[in-house]
Amino acid sequence: MQRLFVMFPDRAPGIGLLWLRLCLVAALWPPQAPGSGVWLACVAAQGLLLLGWLTPLAVPLALFGLWLQAAPWPLLALPLALFLLGPGAYSVDARQFGRRVLERGPPPKG
């Protein structure tokens, strides 16, 4: 996951990415047929996007759910934007795969 996203922006850009995830969750509001394939794809994508967890998996699910719901084409750009920008600092992905502090150990002997 860390190789997919070079950074997890915080502050204003991170809030913007959080807002993008929330807008995508709202656009995925599932249709009225619980248990159908469309409903399952939408609910799974919504759960992953709300948490910001496994974003590279959630984005294709969201795109699939929007496509099956025959969403207008501008809404299909939301998952693509999220896929290219990443989940942001306010996500589980950032906590799990975010910035690391590397400490240099003692020099090797010999």
PDB file of C-alpha atoms in Angstrom:
ATOM      1  CA  MET A   1       0.000   0.000   0.000  1.00  0.00           C
ATOM      2  CA  GLN A   2       2.824   2.386   0.819  1.00  0.00           C
ATOM      3  CA  ARG A   3       4.146   2.019  -2.728  1.00  0.00           C
ATOM      4  CA  LEU A   4       0.820   3.124  -4.191  1.00  0.00           C
ATOM      5  CA  PHE A   5       0.671   6.447  -2.332  1.00  0.00           C
ATOM      6  CA  VAL A   6       3.812   8.498  -1.825  1.00  0.00           C
ATOM      7  CA  MET A   7       2.252  10.599   0.920  1.00  0.00           C
ATOM      8  CA  PHE A   8      -0.818  10.925   3.075  1.00  0.00           C
ATOM      9  CA  PRO A   9      -1.557  14.679   3.138  1.00  0.00           C
ATOM     10  CA  ASP A  10      -2.984  16.208   6.284  1.00  0.00           C
ATOM     11  CA  ARG A  11      -4.503  19.603   7.200  1.00  0.00           C
ATOM     12  CA  ALA A  12      -6.554  21.194   4.381  1.00  0.00           C
ATOM     13  CA  PRO A  13      -5.634  18.648   1.647  1.00  0.00           C
ATOM     14  CA  GLY A  14      -6.354  15.789   4.051  1.00  0.00           C
ATOM     15  CA  ILE A  15      -9.735  17.271   4.932  1.00  0.00           C
ATOM     16  CA  GLY A  16     -10.419  17.634   1.199  1.00  0.00           C
ATOM     17  CA  LEU A  17      -9.664  13.953   0.649  1.00  0.00           C
ATOM     18  CA  LEU A  18     -11.875  13.023   3.597  1.00  0.00           C
ATOM     19  CA  TRP A  19     -14.649  15.127   2.042  1.00  0.00           C
ATOM     20  CA  LEU A  20     -14.089  13.372  -1.299  1.00  0.00           C
ATOM     21  CA  ARG A  21     -14.449   9.980   0.401  1.00  0.00           C
ATOM     22  CA  LEU A  22     -17.653  11.106   2.160  1.00  0.00           C
ATOM     23  CA  CYS A  23     -19.133  12.445  -1.092  1.00  0.00           C
ATOM     24  CA  LEU A  24     -18.374   9.132  -2.770  1.00  0.00           C
ATOM     25  CA  VAL A  25     -20.071   7.275   0.084  1.00  0.00           C
ATOM     26  CA  ALA A  26     -23.155   9.477  -0.373  1.00  0.00           C
ATOM     27  CA  ALA A  27     -23.141   8.858  -4.137  1.00  0.00           C
ATOM     28  CA  LEU A  28     -23.066   5.115  -3.489  1.00  0.00           C
ATOM     29  CA  TRP A  29     -26.274   5.123  -1.490  1.00  0.00           C
ATOM     30  CA  PRO A  30     -27.431   1.559  -2.213  1.00  0.00           C
ATOM     31  CA  PRO A  31     -30.496   0.795  -4.290  1.00  0.00           C
ATOM     32  CA  GLN A  32     -33.659  -0.620  -2.734  1.00  0.00           C
ATOM     33  CA  ALA A  33     -32.878  -4.325  -3.337  1.00  0.00           C
ATOM     34  CA  PRO A  34     -30.903  -5.576  -0.305  1.00  0.00           C
ATOM     35  CA  GLY A  35     -28.920  -8.703  -0.989  1.00  0.00           C
ATOM     36  CA  SER A  36     -28.387  -8.051  -4.699  1.00  0.00           C
ATOM     37  CA  GLY A  37     -24.929  -7.788  -6.206  1.00  0.00           C
ATOM     38  CA  VAL A  38     -25.248  -4.039  -6.645  1.00  0.00           C
ATOM     39  CA  TRP A  39     -26.298  -3.601  -3.035  1.00  0.00           C
ATOM     40  CA  LEU A  40     -23.412  -5.719  -1.731  1.00  0.00           C
ATOM     41  CA  ALA A  41     -20.835  -3.875  -3.854  1.00  0.00           C
ATOM     42  CA  CYS A  42     -22.167  -0.495  -2.727  1.00  0.00           C
ATOM     43  CA  VAL A  43     -22.288  -1.379   0.972  1.00  0.00           C
ATOM     44  CA  ALA A  44     -18.807  -2.953   0.924  1.00  0.00           C
ATOM     45  CA  ALA A  45     -17.366   0.098  -0.846  1.00  0.00           C
ATOM     46  CA  GLN A  46     -19.147   2.449   1.569  1.00  0.00           C
ATOM     47  CA  GLY A  47     -17.716   0.698   4.621  1.00  0.00           C
ATOM     48  CA  LEU A  48     -14.169   0.690   3.272  1.00  0.00           C
ATOM     49  CA  LEU A  49     -14.375   4.312   2.117  1.00  0.00           C
ATOM     50  CA  LEU A  50     -15.818   5.571   5.408  1.00  0.00           C
ATOM     51  CA  LEU A  51     -12.842   4.127   7.242  1.00  0.00           C
ATOM     52  CA  GLY A  52     -10.345   4.921   4.524  1.00  0.00           C
ATOM     53  CA  TRP A  53      -9.203   1.322   4.669  1.00  0.00           C
ATOM     54  CA  LEU A  54      -7.917  -0.674   1.680  1.00  0.00           C
ATOM     55  CA  THR A  55      -8.641   2.239  -0.619  1.00  0.00           C
ATOM     56  CA  PRO A  56      -7.211   0.568  -3.770  1.00  0.00           C
ATOM     57  CA  LEU A  57      -9.777  -2.219  -3.240  1.00  0.00           C
ATOM     58  CA  ALA A  58     -12.652   0.116  -2.356  1.00  0.00           C
ATOM     59  CA  VAL A  59     -12.265   2.313  -5.439  1.00  0.00           C
ATOM     60  CA  PRO A  60     -12.985  -0.430  -8.033  1.00  0.00           C
ATOM     61  CA  LEU A  61     -15.938  -1.573  -5.903  1.00  0.00           C
ATOM     62  CA  ALA A  62     -17.260   1.982  -5.841  1.00  0.00           C
ATOM     63  CA  LEU A  63     -16.776   2.381  -9.579  1.00  0.00           C
ATOM     64  CA  PHE A  64     -18.562  -0.930 -10.171  1.00  0.00           C
ATOM     65  CA  GLY A  65     -21.444   0.070  -7.895  1.00  0.00           C
ATOM     66  CA  LEU A  66     -21.856   3.466  -9.570  1.00  0.00           C
ATOM     67  CA  TRP A  67     -21.691   1.897 -13.010  1.00  0.00           C
ATOM     68  CA  LEU A  68     -24.365  -0.680 -12.130  1.00  0.00           C
ATOM     69  CA  GLN A  69     -26.577   2.081 -10.748  1.00  0.00           C
ATOM     70  CA  ALA A  70     -26.215   3.931 -14.085  1.00  0.00           C
ATOM     71  CA  ALA A  71     -24.827   6.982 -12.298  1.00  0.00           C
ATOM     72  CA  PRO A  72     -24.196  10.119 -14.352  1.00  0.00           C
ATOM     73  CA  TRP A  73     -20.704  10.229 -15.814  1.00  0.00           C
ATOM     74  CA  PRO A  74     -19.405  13.090 -13.605  1.00  0.00           C
ATOM     75  CA  LEU A  75     -19.935  10.853 -10.557  1.00  0.00           C
ATOM     76  CA  LEU A  76     -17.724   8.219 -12.153  1.00  0.00           C
ATOM     77  CA  ALA A  77     -14.818  10.678 -11.845  1.00  0.00           C
ATOM     78  CA  LEU A  78     -14.987  10.612  -8.013  1.00  0.00           C
ATOM     79  CA  PRO A  79     -13.509   7.114  -7.619  1.00  0.00           C
ATOM     80  CA  LEU A  80     -10.841   7.876 -10.207  1.00  0.00           C
ATOM     81  CA  ALA A  81      -9.800  11.045  -8.369  1.00  0.00           C
ATOM     82  CA  LEU A  82      -9.651   9.174  -5.069  1.00  0.00           C
ATOM     83  CA  PHE A  83      -7.600   6.395  -6.641  1.00  0.00           C
ATOM     84  CA  LEU A  84      -5.065   8.864  -8.020  1.00  0.00           C
ATOM     85  CA  LEU A  85      -4.835  11.046  -4.894  1.00  0.00           C
ATOM     86  CA  GLY A  86      -4.974   8.418  -2.158  1.00  0.00           C
ATOM     87  CA  PRO A  87      -6.973   8.225   1.061  1.00  0.00           C
ATOM     88  CA  GLY A  88      -5.338  11.126   2.950  1.00  0.00           C
ATOM     89  CA  ALA A  89      -4.003  11.367   6.484  1.00  0.00           C
ATOM     90  CA  TYR A  90      -7.394  10.903   8.135  1.00  0.00           C
ATOM     91  CA  SER A  91      -7.779   7.241   7.196  1.00  0.00           C
ATOM     92  CA  VAL A  92      -6.927   3.792   8.463  1.00  0.00           C
ATOM     93  CA  ASP A  93      -4.541   3.378   5.520  1.00  0.00           C
ATOM     94  CA  ALA A  94      -2.494   6.343   6.753  1.00  0.00           C
ATOM     95  CA  ARG A  95      -2.283   4.877  10.247  1.00  0.00           C
ATOM     96  CA  GLN A  96      -1.346   1.469   8.926  1.00  0.00           C
ATOM     97  CA  PHE A  97       0.997   2.416   6.087  1.00  0.00           C
ATOM     98  CA  GLY A  98       1.806   6.093   6.752  1.00  0.00           C
ATOM     99  CA  ARG A  99       5.005   7.920   7.511  1.00  0.00           C
ATOM    100  CA  ARG A 100       7.714   5.968   9.251  1.00  0.00           C
ATOM    101  CA  VAL A 101      10.633   7.240  11.266  1.00  0.00           C
ATOM    102  CA  LEU A 102      13.814   5.349  10.508  1.00  0.00           C
ATOM    103  CA  GLU A 103      16.498   5.471  13.136  1.00  0.00           C
ATOM    104  CA  ARG A 104      20.073   4.755  12.313  1.00  0.00           C
ATOM    105  CA  GLY A 105      21.631   2.120  14.503  1.00  0.00           C
ATOM    106  CA  PRO A 106      25.242   1.842  15.554  1.00  0.00           C
ATOM    107  CA  PRO A 107      27.748   1.387  12.725  1.00  0.00           C
ATOM    108  CA  PRO A 108      28.648  -2.218  11.895  1.00  0.00           C
ATOM    109  CA  LYS A 109      31.781  -3.535  13.574  1.00  0.00           C
ATOM    110  CA  GLY A 110      34.479  -5.173  11.682  1.00  0.00           C
TER     111      GLY A 110
END
